[in-house]
Amino acid sequence: MYRVNIRKIGKVEKFIEKVEKCRGSVYLGLPNQTFCDLKKNKDALQMLYMINPKEIWLELYLTDAQDSYDFMSYIMGVGA
């Protein structure tokens, strides 16, 4: 798996689109050391709307190498 740390997601809608378009699974690392599959758990994706963007720190785990490159490109665009 490929780990990606997210500190800024930009527009939540675009982030959710990115997750849904991934070829592999996208797991969110939870504080209790478990994982939530964001592609299968739509409720978890909707909770992203409630996160304060200034206090965000998400650890994503991706199963497809191409998805990791796509997410890094997305992250670089959000910070620009």
Short mmCIF file of C-alpha atoms in Angstrom, two decimals:
data_model
loop_
_atom_site.label_atom_id
_atom_site.label_comp_id
_atom_site.label_asym_id
_atom_site.label_seq_id
_atom_site.Cartn_x
_atom_site.Cartn_y
_atom_site.Cartn_z
CA MET A 1 0.00 0.00 0.00
CA TYR A 2 1.02 3.57 -0.61
CA ARG A 3 0.60 6.09 2.20
CA VAL A 4 -0.36 9.69 1.44
CA ASN A 5 -0.61 12.37 4.14
CA ILE A 6 -3.24 15.01 3.44
CA ARG A 7 -3.08 18.37 5.19
CA LYS A 8 -5.31 20.33 2.86
CA ILE A 9 -8.14 18.91 0.77
CA GLY A 10 -9.39 22.05 -0.96
CA LYS A 11 -12.98 21.67 -2.05
CA VAL A 12 -14.49 18.59 -0.47
CA GLU A 13 -16.49 17.80 -3.61
CA LYS A 14 -13.33 17.58 -5.71
CA PHE A 15 -11.61 15.44 -3.09
CA ILE A 16 -14.57 13.04 -3.04
CA GLU A 17 -14.50 12.86 -6.85
CA LYS A 18 -10.80 11.99 -6.69
CA VAL A 19 -11.50 9.18 -4.22
CA GLU A 20 -14.36 7.79 -6.30
CA LYS A 21 -12.27 7.80 -9.50
CA CYS A 22 -9.40 5.83 -7.95
CA ARG A 23 -8.65 2.49 -9.59
CA GLY A 24 -7.82 0.75 -6.31
CA SER A 25 -9.07 1.03 -2.77
CA VAL A 26 -8.64 4.19 -0.69
CA TYR A 27 -8.35 3.54 3.02
CA LEU A 28 -8.47 6.21 5.70
CA GLY A 29 -6.26 5.50 8.69
CA LEU A 30 -8.29 5.98 11.89
CA PRO A 31 -6.95 6.95 15.36
CA ASN A 32 -7.68 3.45 16.73
CA GLN A 33 -5.24 1.95 14.18
CA THR A 34 -8.03 0.56 11.95
CA PHE A 35 -8.90 1.47 8.37
CA CYS A 36 -12.04 2.74 6.68
CA ASP A 37 -12.49 2.09 2.95
CA LEU A 38 -13.64 5.47 1.63
CA LYS A 39 -14.83 4.01 -1.67
CA LYS A 40 -17.25 1.70 0.11
CA ASN A 41 -18.22 3.89 3.07
CA LYS A 42 -20.12 6.88 1.67
CA ASP A 43 -20.99 8.06 5.20
CA ALA A 44 -17.30 8.52 5.99
CA LEU A 45 -16.87 10.59 2.82
CA GLN A 46 -19.79 12.81 3.82
CA MET A 47 -18.17 13.42 7.22
CA LEU A 48 -15.34 15.23 5.42
CA TYR A 49 -17.74 18.18 5.02
CA MET A 50 -17.63 18.64 8.80
CA ILE A 51 -13.83 18.76 9.12
CA ASN A 52 -12.19 22.12 9.79
CA PRO A 53 -9.81 22.52 6.81
CA LYS A 54 -7.23 24.28 9.02
CA GLU A 55 -7.01 21.31 11.39
CA ILE A 56 -7.02 18.49 8.89
CA TRP A 57 -4.54 15.66 8.94
CA LEU A 58 -5.62 12.57 7.03
CA GLU A 59 -3.56 9.50 6.33
CA LEU A 60 -4.73 7.71 3.22
CA TYR A 61 -3.55 4.29 2.15
CA LEU A 62 -3.88 3.52 -1.55
CA THR A 63 -3.68 0.08 -3.12
CA ASP A 64 -2.90 1.19 -6.69
CA ALA A 65 0.39 2.89 -7.59
CA GLN A 66 -1.22 5.11 -10.24
CA ASP A 67 -3.68 6.43 -7.65
CA SER A 68 -0.77 7.57 -5.49
CA TYR A 69 0.62 9.64 -8.38
CA ASP A 70 -2.83 11.09 -9.09
CA PHE A 71 -3.31 12.06 -5.43
CA MET A 72 0.12 13.69 -5.25
CA SER A 73 -0.73 15.72 -8.34
CA TYR A 74 -4.06 16.70 -6.76
CA ILE A 75 -2.35 17.73 -3.51
CA MET A 76 0.17 19.87 -5.36
CA GLY A 77 -2.69 21.62 -7.18
CA VAL A 78 -4.57 22.34 -3.94
CA GLY A 79 -1.53 23.99 -2.40
CA ALA A 80 -0.84 26.16 -5.42
#
